[in-house]
mmCIF file of C-alpha atoms in Angstrom:
data_model
loop_
_atom_site.group_PDB
_atom_site.id
_atom_site.type_symbol
_atom_site.label_atom_id
_atom_site.label_comp_id
_atom_site.label_asym_id
_atom_site.label_seq_id
_atom_site.Cartn_x
_atom_site.Cartn_y
_atom_site.Cartn_z
ATOM 1 C CA MET L 1 -34.304 134.129 -21.767
ATOM 2 C CA ALA L 2 -33.042 132.914 -24.984
ATOM 3 C CA GLY L 3 -30.010 135.103 -24.837
ATOM 4 C CA LYS L 4 -28.863 133.572 -21.873
ATOM 5 C CA SER L 5 -29.023 130.262 -22.994
ATOM 6 C CA LYS L 6 -27.169 131.256 -25.985
ATOM 7 C CA ARG L 7 -24.714 132.699 -24.088
ATOM 8 C CA VAL L 8 -23.639 129.665 -21.549
ATOM 9 C CA ALA L 9 -24.368 127.121 -24.341
ATOM 10 C CA ALA L 10 -21.376 129.542 -26.313
ATOM 11 C CA ASN L 11 -19.065 128.495 -23.083
ATOM 12 C CA MET L 12 -20.024 124.745 -23.640
ATOM 13 C CA PRO L 13 -17.428 122.697 -25.621
ATOM 14 C CA SER L 14 -18.743 121.071 -28.743
ATOM 15 C CA GLN L 15 -19.883 117.536 -29.208
ATOM 16 C CA ARG L 16 -16.538 117.632 -31.520
ATOM 17 C CA GLN L 17 -14.437 119.272 -28.809
ATOM 18 C CA LEU L 18 -15.513 116.703 -26.059
ATOM 19 C CA ARG L 19 -15.053 113.653 -29.028
ATOM 20 C CA VAL L 20 -11.449 114.793 -29.753
ATOM 21 C CA GLY L 21 -10.549 115.462 -25.626
ATOM 22 C CA GLU L 22 -11.940 111.776 -25.283
ATOM 23 C CA MET L 23 -10.151 110.502 -27.739
ATOM 24 C CA LEU L 24 -7.025 112.154 -26.742
ATOM 25 C CA ARG L 25 -7.181 111.014 -23.056
ATOM 26 C CA HIS L 26 -7.210 107.638 -24.099
ATOM 27 C CA ALA L 27 -4.642 107.876 -26.452
ATOM 28 C CA LEU L 28 -2.267 109.882 -23.912
ATOM 29 C CA ALA L 29 -3.125 107.173 -21.454
ATOM 30 C CA ASP L 30 -2.014 104.300 -23.830
ATOM 31 C CA ILE L 31 0.745 106.154 -24.704
ATOM 32 C CA LEU L 32 1.803 106.635 -20.702
ATOM 33 C CA THR L 33 1.313 103.179 -19.915
ATOM 34 C CA ARG L 34 2.850 100.892 -22.530
ATOM 35 C CA ASP L 35 5.503 102.827 -23.818
ATOM 36 C CA THR L 36 8.561 103.917 -21.778
ATOM 37 C CA PHE L 37 10.438 107.750 -22.057
ATOM 38 C CA PHE L 38 13.670 107.558 -20.735
ATOM 39 C CA ASP L 39 13.023 110.599 -18.028
ATOM 40 C CA PRO L 40 13.913 109.844 -14.481
ATOM 41 C CA ASP L 41 11.169 111.799 -13.148
ATOM 42 C CA LEU L 42 8.649 109.587 -14.828
ATOM 43 C CA ASP L 43 10.308 106.344 -14.130
ATOM 44 C CA GLY L 44 7.591 104.066 -12.180
ATOM 45 C CA VAL L 45 5.328 107.097 -11.547
ATOM 46 C CA PRO L 46 2.049 105.488 -12.765
ATOM 47 C CA ILE L 47 -0.084 108.752 -14.411
ATOM 48 C CA THR L 48 -3.678 109.431 -14.340
ATOM 49 C CA ILE L 49 -5.128 111.846 -17.197
ATOM 50 C CA SER L 50 -8.383 112.570 -15.764
ATOM 51 C CA GLU L 51 -9.663 115.091 -18.434
ATOM 52 C CA VAL L 52 -8.280 116.632 -21.860
ATOM 53 C CA SER L 53 -9.847 120.123 -22.785
ATOM 54 C CA VAL L 54 -9.699 120.900 -26.502
ATOM 55 C CA SER L 55 -9.613 124.507 -27.830
ATOM 56 C CA PRO L 56 -13.036 125.323 -29.997
ATOM 57 C CA ASP L 57 -10.432 125.343 -33.228
ATOM 58 C CA LEU L 58 -8.711 122.127 -31.962
ATOM 59 C CA SER L 59 -4.989 123.866 -32.125
ATOM 60 C CA SER L 60 -4.761 123.185 -28.038
ATOM 61 C CA ALA L 61 -5.373 120.731 -25.536
ATOM 62 C CA ARG L 62 -5.211 121.198 -21.773
ATOM 63 C CA VAL L 63 -4.462 117.713 -20.262
ATOM 64 C CA TYR L 64 -5.495 117.466 -16.388
ATOM 65 C CA THR L 65 -3.323 114.871 -14.916
ATOM 66 C CA MET L 66 -2.258 113.546 -11.773
ATOM 67 C CA PRO L 67 0.745 111.470 -10.562
ATOM 68 C CA LEU L 68 -1.180 108.065 -8.872
ATOM 69 C CA GLY L 69 -1.483 109.250 -4.907
ATOM 70 C CA GLY L 70 -0.139 112.716 -5.413
ATOM 71 C CA GLU L 71 3.339 111.913 -5.401
ATOM 72 C CA ARG L 72 6.429 113.655 -7.160
ATOM 73 C CA SER L 73 3.476 116.027 -9.161
ATOM 74 C CA ASP L 74 6.343 118.422 -8.494
ATOM 75 C CA THR L 75 8.572 116.729 -10.949
ATOM 76 C CA VAL L 76 6.346 114.373 -12.911
ATOM 77 C CA LEU L 77 4.241 117.839 -14.109
ATOM 78 C CA PRO L 78 7.424 119.574 -15.331
ATOM 79 C CA ALA L 79 8.668 116.103 -17.464
ATOM 80 C CA LEU L 80 5.240 115.743 -19.093
ATOM 81 C CA ASN L 81 5.619 119.393 -20.211
ATOM 82 C CA ARG L 82 9.095 118.799 -21.519
ATOM 83 C CA LEU L 83 8.272 115.476 -23.379
ATOM 84 C CA ALA L 84 4.798 117.718 -24.578
ATOM 85 C CA PRO L 85 6.046 117.599 -28.060
ATOM 86 C CA VAL L 86 7.254 113.883 -28.143
ATOM 87 C CA LEU L 87 3.632 113.096 -26.597
ATOM 88 C CA GLN L 88 2.452 114.901 -29.627
ATOM 89 C CA ARG L 89 4.030 113.179 -32.631
ATOM 90 C CA GLU L 90 2.694 110.111 -30.488
ATOM 91 C CA VAL L 91 -1.040 111.095 -30.238
ATOM 92 C CA ALA L 92 -0.761 112.364 -34.193
ATOM 93 C CA GLY L 93 -0.088 108.556 -34.981
ATOM 94 C CA ARG L 94 -2.832 107.046 -33.020
ATOM 95 C CA VAL L 95 -5.807 109.759 -33.161
ATOM 96 C CA HIS L 96 -6.555 110.753 -36.839
ATOM 97 C CA LEU L 97 -6.826 114.602 -36.973
ATOM 98 C CA ARG L 98 -5.190 117.409 -39.343
ATOM 99 C CA ARG L 99 -2.882 117.858 -36.986
ATOM 100 C CA ALA L 100 -2.493 117.162 -33.339
ATOM 101 C CA PRO L 101 -3.302 119.457 -30.821
ATOM 102 C CA ARG L 102 -0.122 121.555 -28.765
ATOM 103 C CA LEU L 103 -0.293 119.887 -25.382
ATOM 104 C CA LYS L 104 -0.277 121.499 -22.068
ATOM 105 C CA PHE L 105 -0.218 119.325 -18.929
ATOM 106 C CA LEU L 106 -1.414 121.038 -15.771
ATOM 107 C CA LEU L 107 -2.323 119.496 -12.460
ATOM 108 C CA ASP L 108 -5.764 117.924 -11.796
ATOM 109 C CA ASP L 109 -6.846 119.275 -8.184
ATOM 110 C CA SER L 110 -10.058 118.254 -8.451
ATOM 111 C CA PHE L 111 -9.227 115.042 -6.345
ATOM 112 C CA GLU L 112 -8.067 117.644 -3.644
ATOM 113 C CA ASN L 113 -11.065 119.601 -3.643
ATOM 114 C CA ALA L 114 -13.294 116.982 -3.552
ATOM 115 C CA ALA L 115 -11.575 115.399 -0.369
ATOM 116 C CA ARG L 116 -11.276 119.153 1.266
ATOM 117 C CA LEU L 117 -14.877 118.818 0.441
ATOM 118 C CA ASN L 118 -16.158 115.741 2.211
ATOM 119 C CA VAL L 119 -13.974 116.862 5.146
ATOM 120 C CA ALA L 120 -15.908 119.770 5.148
ATOM 121 C CA PHE L 121 -19.380 118.042 5.299
ATOM 122 C CA ASN L 122 -18.303 114.871 7.238
ATOM 123 C CA SER L 123 -17.605 117.500 9.894
ATOM 124 C CA ILE L 124 -20.959 119.624 9.620
ATOM 125 C CA ARG L 125 -22.613 116.006 9.804
ATOM 126 C CA SER L 126 -20.680 115.521 13.090
ATOM 127 C CA ASP L 127 -22.186 118.699 14.754
ATOM 128 C CA ASP L 128 -25.547 118.001 14.044
#
């Protein structure tokens, strides 16, 4: 069984990856709420950064995000990816790493999945 636990542990993020991801998440949330970007697709849209997953070598980060209420995600996500180099420079000034990870913004669908599961569980309960 020891071999299996090593394989599972190898796929898990390290403490450093988790710590850096959390620092990046806080920095990005602060940047997106306080700074203004002259992009009409982001104008007036509150954005939630739910998780930042950092690669083992810290060279890239997947940023899971969702516009508040899921509105305009079809325009917000491409805008964030267009602004990724600018956001990366802003993050580099706030998070002290040798180099800031390359950012890739992805839509966080965990909220939708949770809602679907909730509906399914509620329908099972009502059938009882």
